[in-house]
Short mmCIF file of C-alpha atoms and ligand atoms in Angstrom, two decimals:
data_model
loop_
_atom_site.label_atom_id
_atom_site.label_comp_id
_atom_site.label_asym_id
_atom_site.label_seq_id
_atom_site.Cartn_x
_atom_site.Cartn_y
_atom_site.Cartn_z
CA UNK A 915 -9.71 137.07 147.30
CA UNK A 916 -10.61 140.60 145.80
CA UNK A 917 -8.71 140.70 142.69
CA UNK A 918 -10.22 140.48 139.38
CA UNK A 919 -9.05 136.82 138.31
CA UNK A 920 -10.23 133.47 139.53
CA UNK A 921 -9.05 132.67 142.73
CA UNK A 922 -8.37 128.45 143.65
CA UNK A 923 -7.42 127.47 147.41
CA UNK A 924 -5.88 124.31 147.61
CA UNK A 925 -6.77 122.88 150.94
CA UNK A 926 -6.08 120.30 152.86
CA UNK A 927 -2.37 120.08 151.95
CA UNK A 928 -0.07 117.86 153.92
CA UNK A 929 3.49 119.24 153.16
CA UNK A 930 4.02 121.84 151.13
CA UNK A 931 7.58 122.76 150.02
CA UNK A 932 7.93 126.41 149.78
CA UNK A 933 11.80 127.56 148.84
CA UNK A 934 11.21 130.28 151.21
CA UNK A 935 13.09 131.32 154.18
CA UNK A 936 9.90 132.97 155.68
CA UNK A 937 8.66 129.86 156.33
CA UNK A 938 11.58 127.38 156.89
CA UNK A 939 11.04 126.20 153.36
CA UNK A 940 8.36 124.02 153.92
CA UNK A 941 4.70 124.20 155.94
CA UNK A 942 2.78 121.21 157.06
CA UNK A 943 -1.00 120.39 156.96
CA UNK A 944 -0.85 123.90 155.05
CA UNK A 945 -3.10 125.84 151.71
CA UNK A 946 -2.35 127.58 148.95
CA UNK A 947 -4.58 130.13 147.49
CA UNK A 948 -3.71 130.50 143.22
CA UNK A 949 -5.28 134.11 141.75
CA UNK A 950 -4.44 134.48 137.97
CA UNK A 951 -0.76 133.58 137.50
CA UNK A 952 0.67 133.71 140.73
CA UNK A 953 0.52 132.81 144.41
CA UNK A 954 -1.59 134.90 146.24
CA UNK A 955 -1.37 133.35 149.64
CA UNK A 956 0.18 130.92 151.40
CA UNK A 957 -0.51 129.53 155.18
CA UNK A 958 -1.65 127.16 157.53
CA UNK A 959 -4.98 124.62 157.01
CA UNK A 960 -8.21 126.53 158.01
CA UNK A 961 -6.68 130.33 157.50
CA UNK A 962 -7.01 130.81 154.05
CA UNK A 963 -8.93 133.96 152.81
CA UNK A 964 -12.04 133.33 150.50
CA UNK A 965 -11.58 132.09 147.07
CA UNK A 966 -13.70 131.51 144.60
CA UNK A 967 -13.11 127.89 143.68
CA UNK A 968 -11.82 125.60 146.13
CA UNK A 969 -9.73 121.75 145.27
CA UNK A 970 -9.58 119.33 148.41
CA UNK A 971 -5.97 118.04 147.76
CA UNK A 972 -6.70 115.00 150.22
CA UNK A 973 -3.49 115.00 152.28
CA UNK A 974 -1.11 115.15 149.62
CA UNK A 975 1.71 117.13 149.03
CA UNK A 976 2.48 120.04 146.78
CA UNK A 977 6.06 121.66 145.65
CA UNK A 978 7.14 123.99 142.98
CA UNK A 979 7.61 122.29 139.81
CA UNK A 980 10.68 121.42 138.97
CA UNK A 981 12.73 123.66 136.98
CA UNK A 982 15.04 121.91 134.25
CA UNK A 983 17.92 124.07 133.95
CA UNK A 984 19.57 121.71 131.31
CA UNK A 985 18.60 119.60 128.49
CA UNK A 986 19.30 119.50 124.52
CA UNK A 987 15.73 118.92 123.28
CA UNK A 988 16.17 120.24 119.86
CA UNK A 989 17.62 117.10 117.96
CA UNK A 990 16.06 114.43 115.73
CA UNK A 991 17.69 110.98 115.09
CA UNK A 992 17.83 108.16 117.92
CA UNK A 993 21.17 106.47 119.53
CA UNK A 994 20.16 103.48 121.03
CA UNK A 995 22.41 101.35 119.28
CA UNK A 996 25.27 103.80 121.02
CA UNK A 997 23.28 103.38 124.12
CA UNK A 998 23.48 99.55 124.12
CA UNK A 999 27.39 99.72 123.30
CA UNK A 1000 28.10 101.20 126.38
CA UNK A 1001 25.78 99.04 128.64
CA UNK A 1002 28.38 96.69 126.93
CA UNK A 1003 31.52 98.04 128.05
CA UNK A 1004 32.36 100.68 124.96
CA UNK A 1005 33.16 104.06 126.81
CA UNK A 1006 31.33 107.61 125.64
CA UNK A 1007 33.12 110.36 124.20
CA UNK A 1008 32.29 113.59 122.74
CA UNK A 1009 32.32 111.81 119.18
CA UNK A 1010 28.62 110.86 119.21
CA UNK A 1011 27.28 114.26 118.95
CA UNK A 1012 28.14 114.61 115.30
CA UNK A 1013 25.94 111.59 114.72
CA UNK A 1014 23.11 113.67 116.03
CA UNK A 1015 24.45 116.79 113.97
CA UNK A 1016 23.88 114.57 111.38
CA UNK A 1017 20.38 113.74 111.38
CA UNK A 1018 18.94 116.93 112.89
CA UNK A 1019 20.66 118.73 109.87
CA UNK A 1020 18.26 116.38 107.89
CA UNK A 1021 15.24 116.57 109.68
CA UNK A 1022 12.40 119.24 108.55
CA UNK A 1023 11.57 122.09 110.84
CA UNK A 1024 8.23 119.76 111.68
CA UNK A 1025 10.11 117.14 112.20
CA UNK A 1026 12.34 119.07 115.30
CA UNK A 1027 9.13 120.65 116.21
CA UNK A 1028 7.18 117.26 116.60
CA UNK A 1029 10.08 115.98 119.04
CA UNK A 1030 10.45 118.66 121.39
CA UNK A 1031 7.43 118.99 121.37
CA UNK A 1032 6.53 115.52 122.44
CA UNK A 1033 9.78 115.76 125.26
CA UNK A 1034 8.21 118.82 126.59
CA UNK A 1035 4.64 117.26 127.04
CA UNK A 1036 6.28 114.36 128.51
CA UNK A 1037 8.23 116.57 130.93
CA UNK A 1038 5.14 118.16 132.30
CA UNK A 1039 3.79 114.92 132.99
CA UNK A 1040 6.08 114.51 135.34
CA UNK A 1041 5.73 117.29 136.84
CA UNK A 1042 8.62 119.70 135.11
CA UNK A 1043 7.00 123.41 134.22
CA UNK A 1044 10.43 125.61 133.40
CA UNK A 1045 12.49 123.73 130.63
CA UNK A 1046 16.15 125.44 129.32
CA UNK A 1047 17.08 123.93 126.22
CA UNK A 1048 20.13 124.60 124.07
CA UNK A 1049 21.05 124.35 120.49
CA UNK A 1050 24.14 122.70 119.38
CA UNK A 1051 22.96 119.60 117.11
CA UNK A 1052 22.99 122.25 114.05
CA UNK A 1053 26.51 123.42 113.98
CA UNK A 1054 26.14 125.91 110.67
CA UNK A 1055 25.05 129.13 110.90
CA UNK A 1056 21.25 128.16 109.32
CA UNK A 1057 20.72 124.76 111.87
CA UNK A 1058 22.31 126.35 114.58
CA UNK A 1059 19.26 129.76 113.88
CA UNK A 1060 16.55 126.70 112.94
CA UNK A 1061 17.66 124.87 116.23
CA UNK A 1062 17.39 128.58 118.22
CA UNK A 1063 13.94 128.97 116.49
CA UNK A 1064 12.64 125.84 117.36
CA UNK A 1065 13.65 125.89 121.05
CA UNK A 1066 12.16 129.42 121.81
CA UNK A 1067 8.65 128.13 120.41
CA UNK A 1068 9.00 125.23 123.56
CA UNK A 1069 11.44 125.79 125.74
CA UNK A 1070 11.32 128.39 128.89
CA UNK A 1071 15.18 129.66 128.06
CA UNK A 1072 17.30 128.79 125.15
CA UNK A 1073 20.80 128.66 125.16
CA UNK A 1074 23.58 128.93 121.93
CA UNK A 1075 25.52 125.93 122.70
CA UNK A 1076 27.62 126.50 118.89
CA UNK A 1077 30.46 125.15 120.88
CA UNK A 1078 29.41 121.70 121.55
CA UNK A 1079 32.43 119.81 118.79
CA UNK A 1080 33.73 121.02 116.33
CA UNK A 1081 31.67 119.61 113.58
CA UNK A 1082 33.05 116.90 111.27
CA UNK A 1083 35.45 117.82 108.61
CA UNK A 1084 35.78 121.46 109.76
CA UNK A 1085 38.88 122.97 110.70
CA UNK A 1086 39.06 123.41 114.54
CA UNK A 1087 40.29 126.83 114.13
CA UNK A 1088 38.03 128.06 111.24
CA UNK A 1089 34.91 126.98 113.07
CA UNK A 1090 36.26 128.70 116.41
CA UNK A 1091 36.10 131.86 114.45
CA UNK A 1092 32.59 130.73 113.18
CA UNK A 1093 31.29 130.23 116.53
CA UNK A 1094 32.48 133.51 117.97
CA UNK A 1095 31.91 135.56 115.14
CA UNK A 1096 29.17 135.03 112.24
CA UNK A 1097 26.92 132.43 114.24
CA UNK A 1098 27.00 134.00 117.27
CA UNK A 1099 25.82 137.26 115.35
CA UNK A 1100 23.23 135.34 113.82
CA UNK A 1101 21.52 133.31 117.17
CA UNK A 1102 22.35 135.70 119.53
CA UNK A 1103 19.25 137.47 119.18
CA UNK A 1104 17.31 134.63 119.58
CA UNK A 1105 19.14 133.19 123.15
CA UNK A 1106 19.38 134.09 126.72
CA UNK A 1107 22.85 132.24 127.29
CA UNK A 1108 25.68 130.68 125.47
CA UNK A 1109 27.43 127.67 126.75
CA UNK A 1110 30.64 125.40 125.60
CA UNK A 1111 31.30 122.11 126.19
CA UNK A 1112 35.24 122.22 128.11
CA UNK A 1113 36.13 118.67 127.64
CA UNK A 1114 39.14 116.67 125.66
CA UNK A 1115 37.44 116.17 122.27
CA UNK A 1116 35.33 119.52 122.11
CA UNK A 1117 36.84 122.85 123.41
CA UNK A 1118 39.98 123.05 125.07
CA UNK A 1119 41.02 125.71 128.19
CA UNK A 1120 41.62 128.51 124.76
CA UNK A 1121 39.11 128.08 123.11
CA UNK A 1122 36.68 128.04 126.21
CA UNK A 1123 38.20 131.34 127.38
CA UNK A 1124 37.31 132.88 123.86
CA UNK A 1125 33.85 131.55 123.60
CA UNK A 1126 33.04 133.08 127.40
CA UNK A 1127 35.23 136.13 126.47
CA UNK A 1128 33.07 136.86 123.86
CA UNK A 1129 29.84 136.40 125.29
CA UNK A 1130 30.66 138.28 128.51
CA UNK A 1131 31.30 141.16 125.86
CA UNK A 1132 28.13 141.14 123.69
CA UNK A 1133 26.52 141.08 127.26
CA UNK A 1134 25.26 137.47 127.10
CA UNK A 1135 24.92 135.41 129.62
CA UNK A 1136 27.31 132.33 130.05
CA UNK A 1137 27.15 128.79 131.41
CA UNK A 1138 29.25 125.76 130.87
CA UNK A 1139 29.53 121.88 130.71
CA UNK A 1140 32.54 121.48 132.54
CA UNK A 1141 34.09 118.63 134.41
CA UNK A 1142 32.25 116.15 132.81
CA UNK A 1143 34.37 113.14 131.51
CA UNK A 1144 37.66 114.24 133.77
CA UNK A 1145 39.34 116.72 135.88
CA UNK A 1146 39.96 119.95 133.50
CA UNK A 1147 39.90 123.95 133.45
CA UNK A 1148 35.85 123.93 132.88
CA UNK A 1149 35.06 124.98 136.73
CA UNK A 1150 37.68 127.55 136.90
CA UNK A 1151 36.49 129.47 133.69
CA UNK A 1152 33.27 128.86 134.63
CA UNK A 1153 33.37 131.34 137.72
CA UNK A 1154 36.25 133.22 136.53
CA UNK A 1155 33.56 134.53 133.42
CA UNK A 1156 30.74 134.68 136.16
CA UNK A 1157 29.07 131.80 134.13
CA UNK A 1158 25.21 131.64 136.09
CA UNK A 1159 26.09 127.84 136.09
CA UNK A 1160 28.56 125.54 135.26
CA UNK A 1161 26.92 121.87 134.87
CA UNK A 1162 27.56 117.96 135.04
CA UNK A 1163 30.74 118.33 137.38
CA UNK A 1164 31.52 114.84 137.75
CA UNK A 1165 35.22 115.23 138.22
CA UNK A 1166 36.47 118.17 140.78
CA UNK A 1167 39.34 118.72 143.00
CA UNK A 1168 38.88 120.69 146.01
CA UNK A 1169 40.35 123.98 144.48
CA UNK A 1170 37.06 123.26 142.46
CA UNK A 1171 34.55 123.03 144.99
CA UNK A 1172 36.37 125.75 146.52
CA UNK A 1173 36.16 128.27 143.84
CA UNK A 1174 32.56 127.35 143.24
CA UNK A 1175 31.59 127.62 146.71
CA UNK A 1176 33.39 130.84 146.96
CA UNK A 1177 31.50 132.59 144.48
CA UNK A 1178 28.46 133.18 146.63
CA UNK A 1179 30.12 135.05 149.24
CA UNK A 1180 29.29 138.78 149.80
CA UNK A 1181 26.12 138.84 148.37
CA UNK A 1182 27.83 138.29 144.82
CA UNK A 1183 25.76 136.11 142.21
CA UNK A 1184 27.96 133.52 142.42
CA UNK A 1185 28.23 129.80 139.95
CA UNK A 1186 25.52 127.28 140.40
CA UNK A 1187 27.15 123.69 139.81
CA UNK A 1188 24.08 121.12 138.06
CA UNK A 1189 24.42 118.04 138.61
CA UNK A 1190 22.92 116.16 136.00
CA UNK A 1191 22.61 112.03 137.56
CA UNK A 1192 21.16 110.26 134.85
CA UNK A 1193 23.57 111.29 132.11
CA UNK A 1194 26.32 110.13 134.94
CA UNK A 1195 24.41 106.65 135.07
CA UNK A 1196 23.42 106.53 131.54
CA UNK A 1197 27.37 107.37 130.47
CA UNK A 1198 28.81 104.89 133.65
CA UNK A 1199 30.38 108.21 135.19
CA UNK A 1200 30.73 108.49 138.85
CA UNK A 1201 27.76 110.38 139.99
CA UNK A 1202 29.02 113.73 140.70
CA UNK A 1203 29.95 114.63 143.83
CA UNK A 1204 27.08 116.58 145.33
CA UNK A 1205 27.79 116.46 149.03
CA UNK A 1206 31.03 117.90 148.66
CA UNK A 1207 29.67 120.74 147.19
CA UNK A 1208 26.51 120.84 149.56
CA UNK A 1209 28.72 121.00 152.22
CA UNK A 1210 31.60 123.30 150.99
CA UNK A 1211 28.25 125.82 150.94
CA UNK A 1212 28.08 125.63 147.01
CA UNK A 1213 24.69 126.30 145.48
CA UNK A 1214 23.48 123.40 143.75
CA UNK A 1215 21.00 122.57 141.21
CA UNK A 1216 19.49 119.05 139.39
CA UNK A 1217 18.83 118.69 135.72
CA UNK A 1218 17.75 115.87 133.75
CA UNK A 1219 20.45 117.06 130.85
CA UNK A 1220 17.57 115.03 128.28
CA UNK A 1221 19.25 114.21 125.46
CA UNK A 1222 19.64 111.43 122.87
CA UNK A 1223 23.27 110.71 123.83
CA UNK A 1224 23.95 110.88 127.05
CA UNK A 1225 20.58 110.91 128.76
CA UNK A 1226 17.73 110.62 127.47
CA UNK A 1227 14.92 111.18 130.02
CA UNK A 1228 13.10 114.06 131.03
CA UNK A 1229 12.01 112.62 134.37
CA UNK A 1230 13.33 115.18 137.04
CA UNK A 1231 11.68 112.63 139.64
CA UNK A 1232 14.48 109.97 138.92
CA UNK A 1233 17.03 112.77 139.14
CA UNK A 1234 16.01 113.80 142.54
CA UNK A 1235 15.62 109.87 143.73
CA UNK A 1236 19.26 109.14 142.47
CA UNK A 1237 20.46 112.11 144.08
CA UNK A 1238 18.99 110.71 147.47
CA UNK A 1239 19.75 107.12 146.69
CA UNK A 1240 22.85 107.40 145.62
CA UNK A 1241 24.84 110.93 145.64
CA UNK A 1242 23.77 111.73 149.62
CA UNK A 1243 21.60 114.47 149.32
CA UNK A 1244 18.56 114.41 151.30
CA UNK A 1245 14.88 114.53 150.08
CA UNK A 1246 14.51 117.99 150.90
CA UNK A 1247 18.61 119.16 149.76
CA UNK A 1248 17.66 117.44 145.97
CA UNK A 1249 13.78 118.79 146.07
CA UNK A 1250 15.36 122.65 146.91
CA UNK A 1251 18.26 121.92 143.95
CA UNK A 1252 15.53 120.70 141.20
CA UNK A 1253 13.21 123.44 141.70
CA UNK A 1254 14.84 126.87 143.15
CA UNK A 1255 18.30 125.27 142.13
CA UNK A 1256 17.56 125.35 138.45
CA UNK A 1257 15.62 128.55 139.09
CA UNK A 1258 18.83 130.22 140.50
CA UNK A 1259 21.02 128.45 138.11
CA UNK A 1260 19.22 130.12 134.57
CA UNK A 1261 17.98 133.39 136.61
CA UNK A 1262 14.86 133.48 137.21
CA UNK A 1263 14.11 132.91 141.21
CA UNK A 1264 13.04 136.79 141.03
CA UNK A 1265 10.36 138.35 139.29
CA UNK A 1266 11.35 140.10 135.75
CA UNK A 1267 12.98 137.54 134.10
CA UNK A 1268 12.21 137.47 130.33
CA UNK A 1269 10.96 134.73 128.72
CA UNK A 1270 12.02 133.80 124.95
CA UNK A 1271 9.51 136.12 123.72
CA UNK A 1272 10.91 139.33 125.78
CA UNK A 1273 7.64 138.92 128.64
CA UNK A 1274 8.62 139.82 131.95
CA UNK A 1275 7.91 137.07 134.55
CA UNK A 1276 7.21 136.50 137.91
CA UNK A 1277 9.91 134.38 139.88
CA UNK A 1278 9.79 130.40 139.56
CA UNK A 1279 10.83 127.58 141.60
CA UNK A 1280 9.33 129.15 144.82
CA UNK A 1281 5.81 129.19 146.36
CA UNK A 1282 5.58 132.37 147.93
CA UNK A 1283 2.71 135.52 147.32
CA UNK A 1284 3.57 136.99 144.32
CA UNK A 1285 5.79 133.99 142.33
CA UNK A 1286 4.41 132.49 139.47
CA UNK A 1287 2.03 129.70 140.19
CA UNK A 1288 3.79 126.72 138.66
CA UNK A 1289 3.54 123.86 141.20
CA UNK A 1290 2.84 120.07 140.96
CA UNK A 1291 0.54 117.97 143.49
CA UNK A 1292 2.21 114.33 144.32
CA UNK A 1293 0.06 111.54 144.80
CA UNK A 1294 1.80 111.03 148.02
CA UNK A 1295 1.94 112.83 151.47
CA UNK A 1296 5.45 114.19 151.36
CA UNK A 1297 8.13 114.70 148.96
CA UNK A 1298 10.14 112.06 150.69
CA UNK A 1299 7.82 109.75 148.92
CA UNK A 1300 10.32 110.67 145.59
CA UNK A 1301 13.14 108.43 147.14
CA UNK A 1302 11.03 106.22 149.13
CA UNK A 1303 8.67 105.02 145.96
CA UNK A 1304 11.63 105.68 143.41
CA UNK A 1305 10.12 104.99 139.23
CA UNK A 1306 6.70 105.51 140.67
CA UNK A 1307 4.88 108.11 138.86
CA UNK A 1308 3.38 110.15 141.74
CA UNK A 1309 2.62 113.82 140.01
CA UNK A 1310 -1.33 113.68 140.48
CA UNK A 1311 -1.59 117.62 139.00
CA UNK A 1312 0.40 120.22 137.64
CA UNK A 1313 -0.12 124.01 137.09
CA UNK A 1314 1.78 126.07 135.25
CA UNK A 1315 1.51 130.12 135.52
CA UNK A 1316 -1.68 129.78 137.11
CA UNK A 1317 -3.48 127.32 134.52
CA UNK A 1318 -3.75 123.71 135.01
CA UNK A 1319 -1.99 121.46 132.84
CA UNK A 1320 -1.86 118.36 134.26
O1 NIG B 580 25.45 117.34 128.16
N1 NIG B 580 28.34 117.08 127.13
C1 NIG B 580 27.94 117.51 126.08
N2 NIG B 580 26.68 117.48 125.62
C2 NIG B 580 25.71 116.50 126.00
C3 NIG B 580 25.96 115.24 125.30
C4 NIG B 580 25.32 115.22 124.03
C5 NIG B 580 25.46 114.00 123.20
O2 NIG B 580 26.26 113.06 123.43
O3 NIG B 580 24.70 114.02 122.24
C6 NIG B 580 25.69 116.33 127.50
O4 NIG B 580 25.89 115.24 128.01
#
């Protein structure tokens, strides 16, 4: 290649998933040239330009990374013993947060530090290289900043999430006004997105509608955990406040899928619905209902939603082989949904996205010239090796913005 950086062809790969149309998504016995941070070509075996370093990647096959549009990584405390109750029968329920509050309210600014950053090294291991994470275990104006703080210094997008419960002992009212008003002031410089949890036992259809209302005017983005525990409002406000995502969506009626499948048309950014299987495993939820959506023509994305209550894993490779296993999404359907899905669903599939510390960047969750050279390598010859060889851990490399990680 001419440019100024080191150049690295990957050669010899067998299937390499792509995101884009140009191709059909996906090119077989293909290469990949890498020049700096980003893709600088991308073709068939044996018609790659020069480059100045090249890796034999032996017949295996290479995709975007995934892109894990939700998780709560900023907590400290364990729940296992709330875990092992509901393996026993015990049902979840909002309630369990607060424990969390709790304990990352006590924990040290190392301490939070220490755990996301051990989550987020794990992630990449697996193959993960864009992580959202929101706050939310903080719940006062000074955890819910520390929380925001901590998150931007890991995390790929950070998202307010004030409106997970209403914290112990606080009036529901008092703290609405809280969340809205004096917090929000206080984290919103710090976030990309604010989010409520719509559910019986954290915020109802009202308050919802404030907590988007409010964001939509400061300007801020909006997404939403809707849907999650039963049918409810969450999907509705979700597109109605042109939330970029609305996410677990375990429990939706057809004017649901509708609305959210709806919101693409015209060229309009529409909702992305994230489906989030192992937090509908880990809570005994039915697994959201991702061919409905698929085929309604609703944009979907996979997170791993890693958390310490509902599910706490950061492997996007057992998301995508539950979604095939079990929710009837293909290989390819579940790949597309954990990598451009996620890209779609926090906004950055095109180039100039800003990253926590105001850098533009080039788009993610596609391997086209010009995107940002985050991919993994699987130590197998096709992605349908994910679902095939579910719990095996196949990432064999990982790059990240051009540098290798893994
Ligand atoms: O996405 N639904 C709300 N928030 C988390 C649960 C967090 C918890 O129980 O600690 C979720 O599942």
């Amino acid at each position: 290649m001419t440019g100024t950086q080191e150049s690295v062809l990957l050669d010899g790969i067998s299937e390499l998933t792509t995101n884009d149309e140009a191709n059909g998504g996906r090119v077989t016995d293909a290469a990949l040239v890498i020049e700096g941070d980003r893709i600088a070509w991308v073709g068939a075996a044996g018609t790659a330009p020069a480059a100045d370093r090249k890796i034999a990647v032996d017949g295996r096959a290479v995709l975007p990374g995934w892109v894990d549009s939700h998780t709560h990584m900023v907590f400290a405390g364990d729940r296992t013993a709330e875990f092992e109750a509901r393996m026993a029968g015990q049902p979840y329920s909002a309630g369990g947060i607060n424990v969390t509050v709790q304990a990352t309210r006590a924990a040290s600014d190392s301490d939070l530090e220490a755990n996301i950053e051990r989550l987020v090294a794990e992630a990449r291991r697996g193959g993960t290289t864009t992580i959202e994470t929101k706050t939310g275990y903080g719940l006062t104006v000074v955890d819910e900043v520390r929380a925001a703080h901590v998150a931007r210094r890991y995390a790929d997008a950070v998202t307010f999430l004030g409106a997970h419960v209403v914290p112990e002992d606080q009036d529901p009212v008092d703290y609405l006004e809280l969340v809205t008003g004096a917090m929000l002031d206080a984290v919103a410089p710090l976030v990309s997105a604010v989010d409520a949890f719509c559910e019986t036992g954290a915020f109802d259809e009202s308050a919802t509608r404030r907590v988007l209302e409010t964001a939509r005017a400061r300007g801020l983005a909006r997404r939403l955990h809707g849907n999650q525990l039963g049918h409810g409002p969450g999907v509705q406000l979700a597109v109605e406040y042109g939330a970029l995502s609305v996410d677990h969506v375990g429990f939706l009626a057809d004017d649901d899928i509708d609305a959210l499948a709806s919101s693409w048309v015209e060229g309009m950014r529409g909702t992305v619905a994230t489906v989030l299987p192992a937090c509908d495993l880990s809570t005994k939820m039915p697994l959201a209902p991702a061919r409905r959506l698929l085929d309604a023509g609703a944009v979907v994305a996979i997170a791993s939603n890693c958390n310490p209550g509902t599910s706490f894993t950061t492997s996007m490779a057992f998301c995508v082989a539950t979604a095939v296993l079990q929710m009837g999404m293909s290989v390819r359907e579940a790949v597309r949904a954990a990598t451009l899905g996620g890209a779609i669903a926090l906004g950055m599939h095109t180039d100039g996205w800003l990253d926590p510390r105001g850098a533009p960047q080039l788009a993610v969750g596609v391997l086209r010239a010009g995107a940002r050279a985050d991919l993994q390598i699987l130590d197998a010859p096709s992605v349908a090796h994910l679902a095939y060889r579910p719990a095996v851990p196949l990432t064999h490399a990982v790059w990240k913005a051009g540098i290798r990680e893994i």
